């Protein structure tokens, strides 16, 4: 066999037994190993198992004089790369050499694929680390902008101007909240809507509630993951709707604003409601109109619209967001 394979361009090292073959394979330097089923001492399957247990084992072509299917199945299940039935004549060596070529080609492809996948994973890890750092810096920058607006608000004497700056701060915080979650999360492409809105609603509650005019904001939400850009749009809409409710639903009195998010069939149902004075059917939302424009723009980016429930006592805004 050694001479026949040498004539076909192969350099062969022979082993008289399975144990000797295992020892040689353990020394390394072989592109592949051919294992006979019938050998003195360890049989082929035992030898195959021992070779595959080596660190970085070479591929194994299993050779047997038996054409029994059970042996072939057992060898392939044990990790053989190919199976060749031994025969008399040069055709067998041609078949064996062809098997060697196929196994080596397949092994090279598998190694190249594994290396490419490893490089891709490393590249993704680097990109995710960079994106996390970007989100960290964006969140810090937005926090700085919000603080600067707060300083500007502190020196403003016009009540309407102060109110406009406060609304701007809330919008900035809604966006910054997404970026804060992204740089502390493993997934930089999606946000858990329940966690995000929970933190956002808590901030809005602290912003709007006071001893003189307490506002109770409650969130009921299912765990739903959405892409980052969609989370930003949802956050801005929730901020505007909650702001409207806190401003106008309970004039001079305490009140509750409820936010809910439920999973539907291919969408999530978002609702913001209060039990306040409500709006007439033909009444436009109060304020400068900027909030309404933002709600429409953000809803359009989500391929949806915000609808108002005319049967609800107070105001109930509902939006179905495709997910």
mmCIF file with all atom_site columns, N, CA and C in Angstrom, residues 75-81:
data_model
loop_
_atom_site.group_PDB
_atom_site.id
_atom_site.type_symbol
_atom_site.label_atom_id
_atom_site.label_alt_id
_atom_site.label_comp_id
_atom_site.label_asym_id
_atom_site.label_entity_id
_atom_site.label_seq_id
_atom_site.pdbx_PDB_ins_code
_atom_site.Cartn_x
_atom_site.Cartn_y
_atom_site.Cartn_z
_atom_site.occupancy
_atom_site.B_iso_or_equiv
_atom_site.pdbx_formal_charge
_atom_site.auth_seq_id
_atom_site.auth_comp_id
_atom_site.auth_asym_id
_atom_site.auth_atom_id
_atom_site.pdbx_PDB_model_num
ATOM 1  N N  . UNK A 1 75 ? -18.176 3.572  11.849 1.00 0.00 ? 75 UNK A N  1
ATOM 2  C CA . UNK A 1 75 ? -16.972 4.378  11.638 1.00 0.00 ? 75 UNK A CA 1
ATOM 3  C C  . UNK A 1 75 ? -17.317 5.855  11.444 1.00 0.00 ? 75 UNK A C  1
ATOM 4  N N  . UNK A 1 76 ? -18.334 6.121  10.624 1.00 0.00 ? 76 UNK A N  1
ATOM 5  C CA . UNK A 1 76 ? -18.712 7.510  10.365 1.00 0.00 ? 76 UNK A CA 1
ATOM 6  C C  . UNK A 1 76 ? -19.284 8.171  11.621 1.00 0.00 ? 76 UNK A C  1
ATOM 7  N N  . UNK A 1 77 ? -20.041 7.401  12.399 1.00 0.00 ? 77 UNK A N  1
ATOM 8  C CA . UNK A 1 77 ? -20.563 7.943  13.655 1.00 0.00 ? 77 UNK A CA 1
ATOM 9  C C  . UNK A 1 77 ? -19.444 8.234  14.647 1.00 0.00 ? 77 UNK A C  1
ATOM 10 N N  . UNK A 1 78 ? -18.370 7.413  14.572 1.00 0.00 ? 78 UNK A N  1
ATOM 11 C CA . UNK A 1 78 ? -17.239 7.597  15.488 1.00 0.00 ? 78 UNK A CA 1
ATOM 12 C C  . UNK A 1 78 ? -16.332 8.744  15.071 1.00 0.00 ? 78 UNK A C  1
ATOM 13 N N  . UNK A 1 79 ? -16.611 9.349  13.899 1.00 0.00 ? 79 UNK A N  1
ATOM 14 C CA . UNK A 1 79 ? -15.851 10.526 13.502 1.00 0.00 ? 79 UNK A CA 1
ATOM 15 C C  . UNK A 1 79 ? -14.968 10.360 12.292 1.00 0.00 ? 79 UNK A C  1
ATOM 16 N N  . UNK A 1 80 ? -15.077 9.230  11.574 1.00 0.00 ? 80 UNK A N  1
ATOM 17 C CA . UNK A 1 80 ? -14.282 9.065  10.354 1.00 0.00 ? 80 UNK A CA 1
ATOM 18 C C  . UNK A 1 80 ? -14.728 10.079 9.309  1.00 0.00 ? 80 UNK A C  1
ATOM 19 N N  . UNK A 1 81 ? -13.770 10.612 8.558  1.00 0.00 ? 81 UNK A N  1
ATOM 20 C CA . UNK A 1 81 ? -14.090 11.583 7.520  1.00 0.00 ? 81 UNK A CA 1
ATOM 21 C C  . UNK A 1 81 ? -14.605 10.919 6.256  1.00 0.00 ? 81 UNK A C  1
#
